Short mmCIF file of C-alpha atoms and ligand atoms in Angstrom, two decimals:
data_model
loop_
_atom_site.label_atom_id
_atom_site.label_comp_id
_atom_site.label_asym_id
_atom_site.label_seq_id
_atom_site.Cartn_x
_atom_site.Cartn_y
_atom_site.Cartn_z
CA UNK A 1 -29.63 97.59 129.03
CA UNK A 2 -30.27 94.14 127.58
CA UNK A 3 -27.15 92.11 127.09
CA UNK A 4 -26.39 90.85 123.59
CA UNK A 5 -25.69 87.16 123.18
CA UNK A 6 -22.53 85.90 121.52
CA UNK A 7 -22.16 82.27 120.48
CA UNK A 8 -18.51 81.23 120.61
CA UNK A 9 -17.74 77.98 118.78
CA UNK A 10 -14.56 76.23 119.91
CA UNK A 11 -14.95 78.17 123.16
CA UNK A 12 -13.09 75.59 125.25
CA UNK A 13 -10.04 75.93 123.01
CA UNK A 14 -7.00 78.16 123.39
CA UNK A 15 -8.10 81.40 121.72
CA UNK A 16 -11.83 80.79 122.28
CA UNK A 17 -11.47 80.51 126.07
CA UNK A 18 -9.40 83.71 126.29
CA UNK A 19 -11.96 85.50 124.12
CA UNK A 20 -14.82 84.38 126.36
CA UNK A 21 -12.99 85.90 129.35
CA UNK A 22 -12.58 89.23 127.53
CA UNK A 23 -16.24 89.21 126.40
CA UNK A 24 -17.45 88.50 129.96
CA UNK A 25 -15.19 91.21 131.37
CA UNK A 26 -17.07 93.86 129.37
CA UNK A 27 -20.33 92.97 131.21
CA UNK A 28 -22.11 93.60 127.92
CA UNK A 29 -22.54 90.06 126.67
CA UNK A 30 -24.11 86.75 127.52
CA UNK A 31 -21.79 84.10 126.17
CA UNK A 32 -22.69 80.62 124.96
CA UNK A 33 -19.96 78.17 124.01
CA UNK A 34 -20.20 75.16 121.69
CA UNK A 35 -17.31 72.72 121.61
CA UNK A 36 -16.84 68.99 121.07
CA UNK A 37 -13.58 68.92 123.12
CA UNK A 38 -11.56 67.47 120.21
CA UNK A 39 -8.53 69.48 121.32
CA UNK A 40 -9.65 70.87 124.67
CA UNK A 41 -11.25 69.99 127.96
CA UNK A 42 -14.44 71.10 129.73
CA UNK A 43 -12.13 72.25 132.47
CA UNK A 44 -11.66 75.44 130.45
CA UNK A 45 -15.15 76.47 131.59
CA UNK A 46 -14.27 75.98 135.25
CA UNK A 47 -11.18 78.13 134.73
CA UNK A 48 -13.20 80.81 132.96
CA UNK A 49 -15.59 80.82 135.92
CA UNK A 50 -12.69 81.04 138.41
CA UNK A 51 -11.23 84.01 136.55
CA UNK A 52 -14.42 85.96 135.78
CA UNK A 53 -16.81 84.78 138.50
CA UNK A 54 -19.32 83.99 135.73
CA UNK A 55 -20.75 80.72 134.57
CA UNK A 56 -21.55 80.37 130.89
CA UNK A 57 -24.04 78.19 129.08
CA UNK A 58 -22.28 75.52 127.06
CA UNK A 59 -23.13 72.81 124.54
CA UNK A 60 -21.03 69.74 123.85
CA UNK A 61 -21.76 69.35 120.15
CA UNK A 62 -19.83 68.40 117.04
CA UNK A 63 -20.77 71.32 114.80
CA UNK A 64 -20.47 69.14 111.70
CA UNK A 65 -23.79 67.67 112.85
CA UNK A 66 -26.19 70.36 111.69
CA UNK A 67 -29.29 68.87 113.35
CA UNK A 68 -27.58 68.84 116.75
CA UNK A 69 -26.09 72.30 116.23
CA UNK A 70 -29.49 73.68 115.36
CA UNK A 71 -30.56 73.12 118.97
CA UNK A 72 -28.36 76.04 120.03
CA UNK A 73 -30.18 78.37 117.63
CA UNK A 74 -33.60 77.06 118.62
CA UNK A 75 -32.95 77.53 122.33
CA UNK A 76 -31.24 80.95 122.22
CA UNK A 77 -31.54 84.30 120.50
CA UNK A 78 -28.04 84.90 119.21
CA UNK A 79 -26.79 88.31 118.10
CA UNK A 80 -23.24 87.49 117.00
CA UNK A 81 -21.24 84.35 116.36
CA UNK A 82 -17.47 83.92 116.68
CA UNK A 83 -16.38 80.79 114.85
CA UNK A 84 -13.15 79.35 116.27
CA UNK A 85 -14.01 75.65 115.96
CA UNK A 86 -11.56 74.03 113.55
CA UNK A 87 -8.60 71.68 113.42
CA UNK A 88 -5.38 73.68 113.21
CA UNK A 89 -2.28 71.47 112.84
CA UNK A 90 -0.71 72.30 109.48
CA UNK A 91 1.43 69.11 109.35
CA UNK A 92 -1.50 66.86 110.23
CA UNK A 93 -3.58 68.55 107.54
CA UNK A 94 -0.97 67.54 104.95
CA UNK A 95 -1.12 63.93 106.18
CA UNK A 96 -4.91 63.79 106.55
CA UNK A 97 -6.41 66.37 104.20
CA UNK A 98 -9.94 64.94 104.26
CA UNK A 99 -10.11 65.18 108.04
CA UNK A 100 -9.39 68.91 107.73
CA UNK A 101 -11.68 69.65 104.79
CA UNK A 102 -14.52 67.71 106.46
CA UNK A 103 -14.26 69.30 109.87
CA UNK A 104 -13.27 72.84 109.00
CA UNK A 105 -15.61 73.23 106.04
CA UNK A 106 -18.66 71.34 107.33
CA UNK A 107 -18.69 73.10 110.69
CA UNK A 108 -18.28 76.48 108.97
CA UNK A 109 -21.00 75.83 106.38
CA UNK A 110 -23.38 74.68 109.14
CA UNK A 111 -22.71 77.78 111.22
CA UNK A 112 -23.18 80.17 108.31
CA UNK A 113 -26.36 78.50 107.13
CA UNK A 114 -27.83 78.37 110.65
CA UNK A 115 -27.01 82.07 111.04
CA UNK A 116 -28.87 82.79 107.80
CA UNK A 117 -31.78 80.58 108.83
CA UNK A 118 -32.12 82.15 112.29
CA UNK A 119 -31.33 85.75 111.39
CA UNK A 120 -27.92 86.00 113.09
CA UNK A 121 -26.41 88.97 111.26
CA UNK A 122 -22.86 89.15 112.64
CA UNK A 123 -20.17 86.54 112.02
CA UNK A 124 -16.51 86.59 113.02
CA UNK A 125 -14.29 84.00 111.41
CA UNK A 126 -10.93 82.75 112.71
CA UNK A 127 -8.66 83.04 109.75
CA UNK A 128 -4.90 82.85 109.71
CA UNK A 129 -1.77 84.44 108.29
CA UNK A 130 -1.28 81.08 106.58
CA UNK A 131 -3.66 82.36 103.85
CA UNK A 132 -0.71 84.50 102.63
CA UNK A 133 1.69 81.55 102.23
CA UNK A 134 5.26 82.46 101.31
CA UNK A 135 5.24 86.23 100.98
CA UNK A 136 7.84 88.19 99.11
CA UNK A 137 7.06 91.68 100.37
CA UNK A 138 7.01 92.55 104.09
CA UNK A 139 5.15 93.55 106.13
CA UNK A 140 2.03 91.69 105.07
CA UNK A 141 -1.16 93.73 104.87
CA UNK A 142 -4.70 92.84 103.81
CA UNK A 143 -3.91 93.74 100.18
CA UNK A 144 -1.06 91.25 99.99
CA UNK A 145 -2.06 88.77 97.26
CA UNK A 146 -3.38 85.40 98.40
CA UNK A 147 -1.50 82.70 96.51
CA UNK A 148 -2.23 78.99 96.14
CA UNK A 149 -2.40 77.48 99.64
CA UNK A 150 0.66 75.76 101.08
CA UNK A 151 -1.38 73.19 103.05
CA UNK A 152 -4.91 71.81 103.31
CA UNK A 153 -5.25 73.71 106.59
CA UNK A 154 -4.42 77.05 104.95
CA UNK A 155 -6.72 76.14 102.09
CA UNK A 156 -9.66 75.64 104.51
CA UNK A 157 -9.06 79.21 105.72
CA UNK A 158 -8.87 80.58 102.17
CA UNK A 159 -12.04 78.75 101.14
CA UNK A 160 -13.73 79.84 104.37
CA UNK A 161 -13.07 83.49 103.56
CA UNK A 162 -14.19 83.11 99.94
CA UNK A 163 -17.32 81.31 101.03
CA UNK A 164 -18.15 84.10 103.46
CA UNK A 165 -17.59 86.72 100.74
CA UNK A 166 -20.05 84.98 98.43
CA UNK A 167 -22.67 84.56 101.16
CA UNK A 168 -22.25 88.23 102.15
CA UNK A 169 -22.75 89.29 98.55
CA UNK A 170 -25.95 87.28 98.35
CA UNK A 171 -27.24 88.34 101.82
CA UNK A 172 -26.66 92.07 102.32
CA UNK A 173 -27.93 91.90 105.91
CA UNK A 174 -25.27 89.33 106.83
CA UNK A 175 -21.95 90.83 108.01
CA UNK A 176 -18.68 89.00 108.38
CA UNK A 177 -15.22 89.84 109.62
CA UNK A 178 -12.25 87.51 109.03
CA UNK A 179 -9.46 87.94 111.56
CA UNK A 180 -6.13 86.71 110.22
CA UNK A 181 -4.02 85.85 113.25
CA UNK A 182 -0.25 85.74 113.03
CA UNK A 183 1.35 83.60 115.80
CA UNK A 184 -0.78 83.54 118.96
CA UNK A 185 1.22 82.71 122.10
CA UNK A 186 1.19 83.31 125.86
CA UNK A 187 -1.57 82.82 128.38
CA UNK A 188 -3.98 84.73 130.59
CA UNK A 189 -2.10 86.82 133.17
CA UNK A 190 -3.71 84.82 136.02
CA UNK A 191 -1.90 81.71 134.65
CA UNK A 192 -5.11 79.77 135.25
CA UNK A 193 -5.80 79.31 131.56
CA UNK A 194 -3.55 78.87 128.54
CA UNK A 195 -2.97 76.59 125.59
CA UNK A 196 -4.08 73.12 126.62
CA UNK A 197 -3.21 71.09 123.54
CA UNK A 198 -3.93 67.39 123.75
CA UNK A 199 -1.13 66.65 121.26
CA UNK A 200 2.54 67.70 121.21
CA UNK A 201 2.64 71.30 119.98
CA UNK A 202 4.44 72.27 116.78
CA UNK A 203 4.78 75.93 117.63
CA UNK A 204 7.83 77.51 119.18
CA UNK A 205 6.66 78.95 122.50
CA UNK A 206 5.07 75.81 124.04
CA UNK A 207 8.15 73.91 122.81
CA UNK A 208 10.42 76.38 124.63
CA UNK A 209 8.47 76.21 127.91
CA UNK A 210 8.02 72.43 127.57
CA UNK A 211 11.77 72.00 127.00
CA UNK A 212 12.50 74.09 130.09
CA UNK A 213 10.56 71.63 132.27
CA UNK A 214 12.12 68.60 130.56
CA UNK A 215 9.03 67.55 128.57
CA UNK A 216 10.48 68.18 125.10
CA UNK A 217 13.85 68.76 123.40
CA UNK A 218 13.96 71.93 121.38
CA UNK A 219 15.71 72.02 118.02
CA UNK A 220 16.14 75.35 116.25
CA UNK A 221 15.72 74.55 112.57
CA UNK A 222 18.46 76.48 110.79
CA UNK A 223 20.70 79.36 111.92
CA UNK A 224 21.99 80.27 108.47
CA UNK A 225 19.01 82.22 107.14
CA UNK A 226 19.58 85.75 105.83
CA UNK A 227 18.15 87.37 109.01
CA UNK A 228 19.81 89.41 111.80
CA UNK A 229 20.86 86.29 113.76
CA UNK A 230 20.37 83.60 111.13
CA UNK A 231 17.09 82.20 112.53
CA UNK A 232 13.54 82.54 111.17
CA UNK A 233 11.43 85.56 112.07
CA UNK A 234 7.75 85.44 113.04
CA UNK A 235 5.15 87.85 114.37
CA UNK A 236 4.23 86.49 117.82
CA UNK A 237 1.16 87.99 119.39
CA UNK A 238 -0.27 87.58 122.88
CA UNK A 239 -3.47 85.54 122.98
CA UNK A 240 -5.20 88.13 125.19
CA UNK A 241 -4.50 90.80 122.54
CA UNK A 242 -6.08 88.52 119.94
CA UNK A 243 -9.03 87.92 122.29
CA UNK A 244 -9.48 91.67 122.73
CA UNK A 245 -9.62 92.12 118.94
CA UNK A 246 -12.62 89.76 118.86
CA UNK A 247 -14.46 91.86 121.42
CA UNK A 248 -13.78 94.96 119.29
CA UNK A 249 -14.91 93.13 116.15
CA UNK A 250 -18.18 92.21 117.89
CA UNK A 251 -18.70 95.89 118.87
CA UNK A 252 -17.77 96.94 115.32
CA UNK A 253 -20.41 94.75 113.71
CA UNK A 254 -23.12 95.33 116.32
CA UNK A 255 -22.57 99.11 116.03
CA UNK A 256 -22.73 98.76 112.22
CA UNK A 257 -19.40 100.50 111.73
CA UNK A 258 -18.37 98.26 108.85
CA UNK A 259 -18.42 99.80 105.41
CA UNK A 260 -18.50 96.50 103.54
CA UNK A 261 -20.26 93.36 104.74
CA UNK A 262 -17.11 91.25 104.44
CA UNK A 263 -13.90 92.64 105.89
CA UNK A 264 -10.57 90.90 106.60
CA UNK A 265 -8.16 92.20 109.29
CA UNK A 266 -4.59 91.19 110.09
CA UNK A 267 -3.78 90.65 113.76
CA UNK A 268 -0.08 90.82 114.49
CA UNK A 269 2.21 93.09 116.47
CA UNK A 270 4.08 94.24 113.38
CA UNK A 271 7.36 93.37 115.09
CA UNK A 272 9.17 90.31 113.86
CA UNK A 273 10.96 88.25 116.51
CA UNK A 274 13.61 85.65 115.62
CA UNK A 275 13.75 82.20 117.20
CA UNK A 276 16.92 83.12 119.14
CA UNK A 277 15.34 86.39 120.32
CA UNK A 278 12.31 84.44 121.57
CA UNK A 279 14.61 82.07 123.45
CA UNK A 280 16.55 85.01 124.93
CA UNK A 281 13.28 86.62 126.09
CA UNK A 282 12.29 83.34 127.72
CA UNK A 283 15.63 83.05 129.52
CA UNK A 284 15.34 86.63 130.73
CA UNK A 285 11.84 86.34 132.21
CA UNK A 286 12.24 82.81 133.62
CA UNK A 287 15.81 83.15 134.86
CA UNK A 288 16.44 79.70 133.34
CA UNK A 289 19.05 78.74 130.75
CA UNK A 290 17.40 76.80 127.94
CA UNK A 291 19.02 73.66 126.55
CA UNK A 292 18.45 73.49 122.82
CA UNK A 293 20.29 72.37 119.73
CA UNK A 294 20.69 73.89 116.31
CA UNK A 295 19.50 71.62 113.52
CA UNK A 296 19.23 71.80 109.74
CA UNK A 297 16.69 74.03 108.04
CA UNK A 298 13.20 72.49 107.94
CA UNK A 299 11.65 72.16 104.48
CA UNK A 300 8.77 74.59 103.95
CA UNK A 301 9.81 77.13 106.61
CA UNK A 302 9.42 80.73 105.50
CA UNK A 303 12.41 82.98 106.33
CA UNK A 304 10.46 85.89 107.80
CA UNK A 305 6.87 87.01 108.09
CA UNK A 306 5.26 89.82 110.04
CA UNK A 307 2.13 91.88 109.78
CA UNK A 308 1.06 95.41 109.10
CA UNK A 309 -2.00 95.60 111.38
CA UNK A 310 -2.83 99.27 110.89
CA UNK A 311 -6.28 98.43 109.46
CA UNK A 312 -7.30 96.80 112.77
CA UNK A 313 -5.77 99.75 114.63
CA UNK A 314 -7.64 102.34 112.52
CA UNK A 315 -11.02 100.64 112.13
CA UNK A 316 -11.40 98.44 115.21
CA UNK A 317 -9.44 100.74 117.53
CA UNK A 318 -7.23 97.76 118.46
CA UNK A 319 -3.63 97.75 119.62
CA UNK A 320 -1.34 95.22 121.26
CA UNK A 321 -0.72 95.57 124.98
CA UNK A 322 1.85 92.77 125.35
CA UNK A 323 5.45 92.54 124.18
CA UNK A 324 7.54 89.41 123.72
CA UNK A 325 8.66 89.42 127.39
CA UNK A 326 5.06 89.42 128.57
CA UNK A 327 4.20 86.67 126.07
CA UNK A 328 7.04 84.52 127.42
CA UNK A 329 6.34 85.31 131.07
CA UNK A 330 2.66 84.32 130.84
CA UNK A 331 3.48 81.22 128.77
CA UNK A 332 6.02 80.19 131.41
CA UNK A 333 3.65 80.86 134.33
CA UNK A 334 1.00 78.76 132.56
CA UNK A 335 3.48 75.92 131.94
CA UNK A 336 4.37 75.82 135.64
CA UNK A 337 0.70 76.00 136.67
CA UNK A 338 -0.44 73.22 134.33
CA UNK A 339 2.55 70.89 134.27
CA UNK A 340 1.02 68.22 136.51
CA UNK A 341 -2.39 68.32 134.92
CA UNK A 342 -3.59 65.08 133.36
CA UNK A 343 -7.07 65.70 131.90
N1 NAD B 401 -3.46 78.96 117.53
C1 NAD B 401 -2.95 79.37 116.38
O1 NAD B 401 -1.74 79.36 116.19
C2 NAD B 401 -3.87 79.87 115.28
C3 NAD B 401 -3.34 80.71 114.28
C4 NAD B 401 -4.19 81.16 113.28
C5 NAD B 401 -5.53 80.77 113.26
N2 NAD B 401 -6.00 79.94 114.24
C6 NAD B 401 -7.41 79.53 114.19
O2 NAD B 401 -8.04 79.97 115.37
C7 NAD B 401 -9.06 79.05 115.75
C8 NAD B 401 -8.87 78.67 117.20
O3 NAD B 401 -7.58 78.12 117.36
P1 NAD B 401 -7.05 77.60 118.76
O4 NAD B 401 -5.59 77.80 118.77
O5 NAD B 401 -7.88 78.13 119.85
O6 NAD B 401 -7.34 76.05 118.58
P2 NAD B 401 -7.87 74.99 119.64
O7 NAD B 401 -7.67 73.64 119.03
O8 NAD B 401 -7.29 75.24 120.98
O9 NAD B 401 -9.44 75.34 119.69
C9 NAD B 401 -10.33 74.93 118.71
C10 NAD B 401 -11.53 74.33 119.44
O10 NAD B 401 -12.51 73.95 118.48
C11 NAD B 401 -13.05 72.70 118.86
N3 NAD B 401 -13.57 72.05 117.64
C12 NAD B 401 -12.90 71.74 116.51
N4 NAD B 401 -13.75 71.21 115.61
C13 NAD B 401 -14.98 71.20 116.18
C14 NAD B 401 -16.26 70.78 115.76
N5 NAD B 401 -16.46 70.22 114.55
N6 NAD B 401 -17.30 70.90 116.59
C15 NAD B 401 -17.14 71.46 117.83
N7 NAD B 401 -15.94 71.87 118.31
C16 NAD B 401 -14.88 71.73 117.47
C17 NAD B 401 -11.89 71.95 119.50
O11 NAD B 401 -12.35 70.94 120.39
C18 NAD B 401 -11.16 73.08 120.24
O12 NAD B 401 -11.62 73.22 121.55
C19 NAD B 401 -8.99 77.90 114.76
O13 NAD B 401 -9.95 78.11 113.76
C20 NAD B 401 -7.60 78.02 114.20
O14 NAD B 401 -7.51 77.50 112.90
C21 NAD B 401 -5.21 79.51 115.25
#
């Protein structure tokens, strides 16, 4: 049987690289990656090859440059595209909104229009739970109203989804799925690949593991929230579970199982974990006591958010394989493996 070809943009990044591994493991797909290494390193491809035994074709291209990006479509027959490439730091997006609107919108518009031009019918878009903002009713499902965005970053995801809906309406043969991730954490079980952020992370798990090796100092922002232990609750989800959902979304679109040509899906475990519970899980799996301090509440932090992901379960046949201990264990193994890396 002929293999289908999947173009993965942002394939050297955190979620993209894990998704490429899962796609290759099916033996059903040829994978092409396009990345400009703004927040990643070409070393991701070496690690993918070490893990899977397969070498992939890759392009170093800024996808905001449509002429250069077109080369990928001219040189390959692509069946599906997974669009990860974007900037993702919420705080930075508040400080530099234009940087985020330029990069996240231009690269997306170029990818959609090249898909339309070259007859690529299946598009999977990396969206985010940030589209829901501050929710009042939990858990969050796909019918939860989308309010005004809290940050330029979240706004680029909201606009991205709306844009896709309009294009889908206009082009009935074009099919899109938006996957709204909750809080991706952890690393591949081999520990050879994980989140390789070039800048200091803002998210809890890399801060916990980084604090444990003396790279950072963790502050827990607020322990007086109305939650079971006073700290904020989030829906952490293992990156390999997220990656697996992309493989299922590719199958779903290629097998024409979608009933509408634009469909959003939440990807979360459905189980909220507090900051102190995450720290306790880390201490349990690493056998290390974590030094951290309790600070004041941080402006803008939501008290609790977690997902109802039954739509992905029912329609994509997806479920999470990893619990918080496995998320922490793989994150810790990856921290130890990569701590002396300099590229
Ligand atoms: N990690 C999270 O917490 C999270 C949560 C929700 C949604 N998302 C979304 O998932 C996607 C992937 O996130 P990630 O955590 O893997 O981020 P990442 O930064 O590790 O990966 C993104 C990759 O895209 C590349 N890139 C960015 N702009 C590009 C451009 N114009 N041209 C070519 N390459 C470009 C970067 O170099 C990087 O390798 C993003 O769209 C992000 O917004 C991430």
